[in-house]
């Protein structure tokens, strides 16, 4: 392994104050393996993760974001509900008067990405997203890039 290989496989590390990120699954989607991998990867990169887990509502996510003074919300979608639940999460954050980005990850068809962004979703990450992609999305959406 050469230096380039090491550099490309190393997890990115957050410098300075680590962002606080809420991770959750909304609705009845019961597949959370990918979200747990993202949570571990973010923690290993220095991000403070508040993992809410399965079957959350927008109200519980917003309450946690307020209580934890979160810098971003990450929701994971694998059940096709992204076009309903993604914008609903953005609306709930705005209704609470919070100015924190909502990042959606999971199985999102390419044709829906622009519509989610138009609805206010800060970033959309698919199953092939790397650790660097996830960290970059958080940094870019929180203004720390």
PDB file of C-alpha atoms in Angstrom:
ATOM      1  CA  UNK A   1       0.000   0.000   0.000  1.00  0.00           C
ATOM      2  CA  UNK A   2       1.423   3.393  -0.894  1.00  0.00           C
ATOM      3  CA  UNK A   3       0.705   6.783   0.672  1.00  0.00           C
ATOM      4  CA  UNK A   4      -2.011   7.513  -1.855  1.00  0.00           C
ATOM      5  CA  UNK A   5      -3.838   4.292  -0.945  1.00  0.00           C
ATOM      6  CA  UNK A   6      -3.663   5.136   2.751  1.00  0.00           C
ATOM      7  CA  UNK A   7      -4.882   8.637   2.130  1.00  0.00           C
ATOM      8  CA  UNK A   8      -7.817   7.490   0.030  1.00  0.00           C
ATOM      9  CA  UNK A   9      -9.044   4.920   2.574  1.00  0.00           C
ATOM     10  CA  UNK A  10      -8.574   7.018   5.717  1.00  0.00           C
ATOM     11  CA  UNK A  11     -11.688   8.544   7.196  1.00  0.00           C
ATOM     12  CA  UNK A  12     -11.791  12.311   6.975  1.00  0.00           C
ATOM     13  CA  UNK A  13     -11.432  14.010  10.337  1.00  0.00           C
ATOM     14  CA  UNK A  14     -13.393  17.044  11.405  1.00  0.00           C
ATOM     15  CA  UNK A  15     -11.132  19.830  12.609  1.00  0.00           C
ATOM     16  CA  UNK A  16     -12.219  22.275  15.302  1.00  0.00           C
ATOM     17  CA  UNK A  17     -15.606  22.110  16.986  1.00  0.00           C
ATOM     18  CA  UNK A  18     -17.336  18.960  15.799  1.00  0.00           C
ATOM     19  CA  UNK A  19     -20.801  19.391  14.296  1.00  0.00           C
ATOM     20  CA  UNK A  20     -23.708  17.781  16.137  1.00  0.00           C
ATOM     21  CA  UNK A  21     -25.840  15.694  13.796  1.00  0.00           C
ATOM     22  CA  UNK A  22     -29.194  14.054  14.471  1.00  0.00           C
ATOM     23  CA  UNK A  23     -29.651  10.768  12.589  1.00  0.00           C
ATOM     24  CA  UNK A  24     -33.073   9.165  12.296  1.00  0.00           C
ATOM     25  CA  UNK A  25     -35.417   7.062  10.220  1.00  0.00           C
ATOM     26  CA  UNK A  26     -38.864   8.544   9.693  1.00  0.00           C
ATOM     27  CA  UNK A  27     -42.048   6.549   9.449  1.00  0.00           C
ATOM     28  CA  UNK A  28     -42.293   2.795   9.237  1.00  0.00           C
ATOM     29  CA  UNK A  29     -39.084   2.157   7.311  1.00  0.00           C
ATOM     30  CA  UNK A  30     -37.362  -0.606   9.263  1.00  0.00           C
ATOM     31  CA  UNK A  31     -34.055  -0.899   7.425  1.00  0.00           C
ATOM     32  CA  UNK A  32     -31.411   0.927   9.448  1.00  0.00           C
ATOM     33  CA  UNK A  33     -28.177  -0.920   8.719  1.00  0.00           C
ATOM     34  CA  UNK A  34     -26.882   1.838   6.433  1.00  0.00           C
ATOM     35  CA  UNK A  35     -27.782   4.555   8.922  1.00  0.00           C
ATOM     36  CA  UNK A  36     -25.891   2.709  11.657  1.00  0.00           C
ATOM     37  CA  UNK A  37     -22.861   2.497   9.382  1.00  0.00           C
ATOM     38  CA  UNK A  38     -23.113   6.230   8.718  1.00  0.00           C
ATOM     39  CA  UNK A  39     -23.443   6.911  12.464  1.00  0.00           C
ATOM     40  CA  UNK A  40     -20.304   4.904  13.230  1.00  0.00           C
ATOM     41  CA  UNK A  41     -18.387   6.491  10.380  1.00  0.00           C
ATOM     42  CA  UNK A  42     -19.368   9.996  11.482  1.00  0.00           C
ATOM     43  CA  UNK A  43     -18.404   9.272  15.092  1.00  0.00           C
ATOM     44  CA  UNK A  44     -15.064   7.888  13.955  1.00  0.00           C
ATOM     45  CA  UNK A  45     -14.544  11.113  11.990  1.00  0.00           C
ATOM     46  CA  UNK A  46     -15.168  13.256  15.050  1.00  0.00           C
ATOM     47  CA  UNK A  47     -18.805  14.230  14.480  1.00  0.00           C
ATOM     48  CA  UNK A  48     -21.110  14.246  17.513  1.00  0.00           C
ATOM     49  CA  UNK A  49     -23.956  11.919  16.522  1.00  0.00           C
ATOM     50  CA  UNK A  50     -27.341  11.792  18.210  1.00  0.00           C
ATOM     51  CA  UNK A  51     -28.835   8.570  16.876  1.00  0.00           C
ATOM     52  CA  UNK A  52     -32.616   8.442  17.236  1.00  0.00           C
ATOM     53  CA  UNK A  53     -33.073   5.194  15.342  1.00  0.00           C
ATOM     54  CA  UNK A  54     -36.201   3.769  13.769  1.00  0.00           C
ATOM     55  CA  UNK A  55     -39.803   4.936  13.494  1.00  0.00           C
ATOM     56  CA  UNK A  56     -39.345   8.580  14.368  1.00  0.00           C
ATOM     57  CA  UNK A  57     -41.718  11.406  13.533  1.00  0.00           C
ATOM     58  CA  UNK A  58     -40.766  14.842  12.289  1.00  0.00           C
ATOM     59  CA  UNK A  59     -41.857  16.210  15.677  1.00  0.00           C
ATOM     60  CA  UNK A  60     -39.505  13.928  17.609  1.00  0.00           C
ATOM     61  CA  UNK A  61     -36.625  14.751  15.294  1.00  0.00           C
ATOM     62  CA  UNK A  62     -37.242  18.496  15.612  1.00  0.00           C
ATOM     63  CA  UNK A  63     -37.531  18.191  19.403  1.00  0.00           C
ATOM     64  CA  UNK A  64     -34.225  16.327  19.535  1.00  0.00           C
ATOM     65  CA  UNK A  65     -32.581  18.883  17.249  1.00  0.00           C
ATOM     66  CA  UNK A  66     -33.731  21.696  19.533  1.00  0.00           C
ATOM     67  CA  UNK A  67     -32.741  19.877  22.702  1.00  0.00           C
ATOM     68  CA  UNK A  68     -29.344  18.818  21.378  1.00  0.00           C
ATOM     69  CA  UNK A  69     -28.569  22.128  19.620  1.00  0.00           C
ATOM     70  CA  UNK A  70     -27.948  20.153  16.429  1.00  0.00           C
ATOM     71  CA  UNK A  71     -26.093  21.529  13.439  1.00  0.00           C
ATOM     72  CA  UNK A  72     -27.719  19.166  10.920  1.00  0.00           C
ATOM     73  CA  UNK A  73     -30.369  16.479  10.592  1.00  0.00           C
ATOM     74  CA  UNK A  74     -29.749  13.342   8.595  1.00  0.00           C
ATOM     75  CA  UNK A  75     -32.692  11.142   7.692  1.00  0.00           C
ATOM     76  CA  UNK A  76     -32.474   7.830   5.928  1.00  0.00           C
ATOM     77  CA  UNK A  77     -35.060   6.644   3.417  1.00  0.00           C
ATOM     78  CA  UNK A  78     -35.386   3.170   1.947  1.00  0.00           C
ATOM     79  CA  UNK A  79     -39.124   2.784   1.597  1.00  0.00           C
ATOM     80  CA  UNK A  80     -39.981   5.191  -1.199  1.00  0.00           C
ATOM     81  CA  UNK A  81     -41.318   7.820   1.195  1.00  0.00           C
ATOM     82  CA  UNK A  82     -38.556  10.311   0.489  1.00  0.00           C
ATOM     83  CA  UNK A  83     -40.726  12.663  -1.610  1.00  0.00           C
ATOM     84  CA  UNK A  84     -43.240  12.943   1.228  1.00  0.00           C
ATOM     85  CA  UNK A  85     -41.068  12.671   4.314  1.00  0.00           C
ATOM     86  CA  UNK A  86     -38.050  14.666   3.109  1.00  0.00           C
ATOM     87  CA  UNK A  87     -39.997  17.876   2.429  1.00  0.00           C
ATOM     88  CA  UNK A  88     -42.107  17.244   5.537  1.00  0.00           C
ATOM     89  CA  UNK A  89     -38.915  17.176   7.616  1.00  0.00           C
ATOM     90  CA  UNK A  90     -37.697  20.419   6.000  1.00  0.00           C
ATOM     91  CA  UNK A  91     -41.086  22.049   6.704  1.00  0.00           C
ATOM     92  CA  UNK A  92     -41.059  20.865  10.336  1.00  0.00           C
ATOM     93  CA  UNK A  93     -37.574  22.314  10.869  1.00  0.00           C
ATOM     94  CA  UNK A  94     -38.667  25.639   9.367  1.00  0.00           C
ATOM     95  CA  UNK A  95     -41.924  25.668  11.365  1.00  0.00           C
ATOM     96  CA  UNK A  96     -39.883  25.256  14.541  1.00  0.00           C
ATOM     97  CA  UNK A  97     -37.816  28.289  13.565  1.00  0.00           C
ATOM     98  CA  UNK A  98     -34.644  26.252  13.233  1.00  0.00           C
ATOM     99  CA  UNK A  99     -32.072  27.034  10.591  1.00  0.00           C
ATOM    100  CA  UNK A 100     -30.373  23.689  10.272  1.00  0.00           C
ATOM    101  CA  UNK A 101     -29.971  21.643   7.113  1.00  0.00           C
ATOM    102  CA  UNK A 102     -31.770  18.396   6.408  1.00  0.00           C
ATOM    103  CA  UNK A 103     -29.718  15.794   4.575  1.00  0.00           C
ATOM    104  CA  UNK A 104     -31.480  12.794   3.059  1.00  0.00           C
ATOM    105  CA  UNK A 105     -29.702   9.523   2.448  1.00  0.00           C
ATOM    106  CA  UNK A 106     -30.795   6.169   1.150  1.00  0.00           C
ATOM    107  CA  UNK A 107     -32.417   4.756  -1.935  1.00  0.00           C
ATOM    108  CA  UNK A 108     -33.309   7.927  -3.831  1.00  0.00           C
ATOM    109  CA  UNK A 109     -33.954   7.747  -7.578  1.00  0.00           C
ATOM    110  CA  UNK A 110     -31.840  10.229  -9.550  1.00  0.00           C
ATOM    111  CA  UNK A 111     -34.936  11.956 -10.941  1.00  0.00           C
ATOM    112  CA  UNK A 112     -36.054  12.848  -7.398  1.00  0.00           C
ATOM    113  CA  UNK A 113     -32.833  14.497  -6.225  1.00  0.00           C
ATOM    114  CA  UNK A 114     -33.480  17.918  -7.781  1.00  0.00           C
ATOM    115  CA  UNK A 115     -37.074  17.888  -6.525  1.00  0.00           C
ATOM    116  CA  UNK A 116     -35.869  17.177  -2.980  1.00  0.00           C
ATOM    117  CA  UNK A 117     -33.315  19.971  -3.234  1.00  0.00           C
ATOM    118  CA  UNK A 118     -36.021  22.303  -4.570  1.00  0.00           C
ATOM    119  CA  UNK A 119     -38.059  21.382  -1.488  1.00  0.00           C
ATOM    120  CA  UNK A 120     -35.205  22.528   0.720  1.00  0.00           C
ATOM    121  CA  UNK A 121     -33.212  19.354   1.325  1.00  0.00           C
ATOM    122  CA  UNK A 122     -29.572  20.430   1.656  1.00  0.00           C
ATOM    123  CA  UNK A 123     -28.001  17.281   0.233  1.00  0.00           C
ATOM    124  CA  UNK A 124     -28.985  13.852  -1.023  1.00  0.00           C
ATOM    125  CA  UNK A 125     -26.624  10.924  -0.509  1.00  0.00           C
ATOM    126  CA  UNK A 126     -27.061   7.570  -2.193  1.00  0.00           C
ATOM    127  CA  UNK A 127     -25.890   4.100  -1.216  1.00  0.00           C
ATOM    128  CA  UNK A 128     -22.518   4.533  -2.956  1.00  0.00           C
ATOM    129  CA  UNK A 129     -21.615   7.688  -1.060  1.00  0.00           C
ATOM    130  CA  UNK A 130     -18.209   7.551   0.582  1.00  0.00           C
ATOM    131  CA  UNK A 131     -17.263   8.771   4.034  1.00  0.00           C
ATOM    132  CA  UNK A 132     -15.749  11.800   2.353  1.00  0.00           C
ATOM    133  CA  UNK A 133     -19.058  12.469   0.561  1.00  0.00           C
ATOM    134  CA  UNK A 134     -20.991  12.328   3.832  1.00  0.00           C
ATOM    135  CA  UNK A 135     -18.537  14.569   5.706  1.00  0.00           C
ATOM    136  CA  UNK A 136     -18.405  17.000   2.775  1.00  0.00           C
ATOM    137  CA  UNK A 137     -22.218  17.199   2.678  1.00  0.00           C
ATOM    138  CA  UNK A 138     -22.358  17.959   6.387  1.00  0.00           C
ATOM    139  CA  UNK A 139     -19.593  20.547   6.177  1.00  0.00           C
ATOM    140  CA  UNK A 140     -21.065  22.198   3.101  1.00  0.00           C
ATOM    141  CA  UNK A 141     -24.593  22.313   4.493  1.00  0.00           C
ATOM    142  CA  UNK A 142     -23.481  23.661   7.869  1.00  0.00           C
ATOM    143  CA  UNK A 143     -21.143  26.208   6.310  1.00  0.00           C
ATOM    144  CA  UNK A 144     -18.038  24.568   7.739  1.00  0.00           C
ATOM    145  CA  UNK A 145     -16.472  23.553   4.436  1.00  0.00           C
TER     146      UNK A 145
END
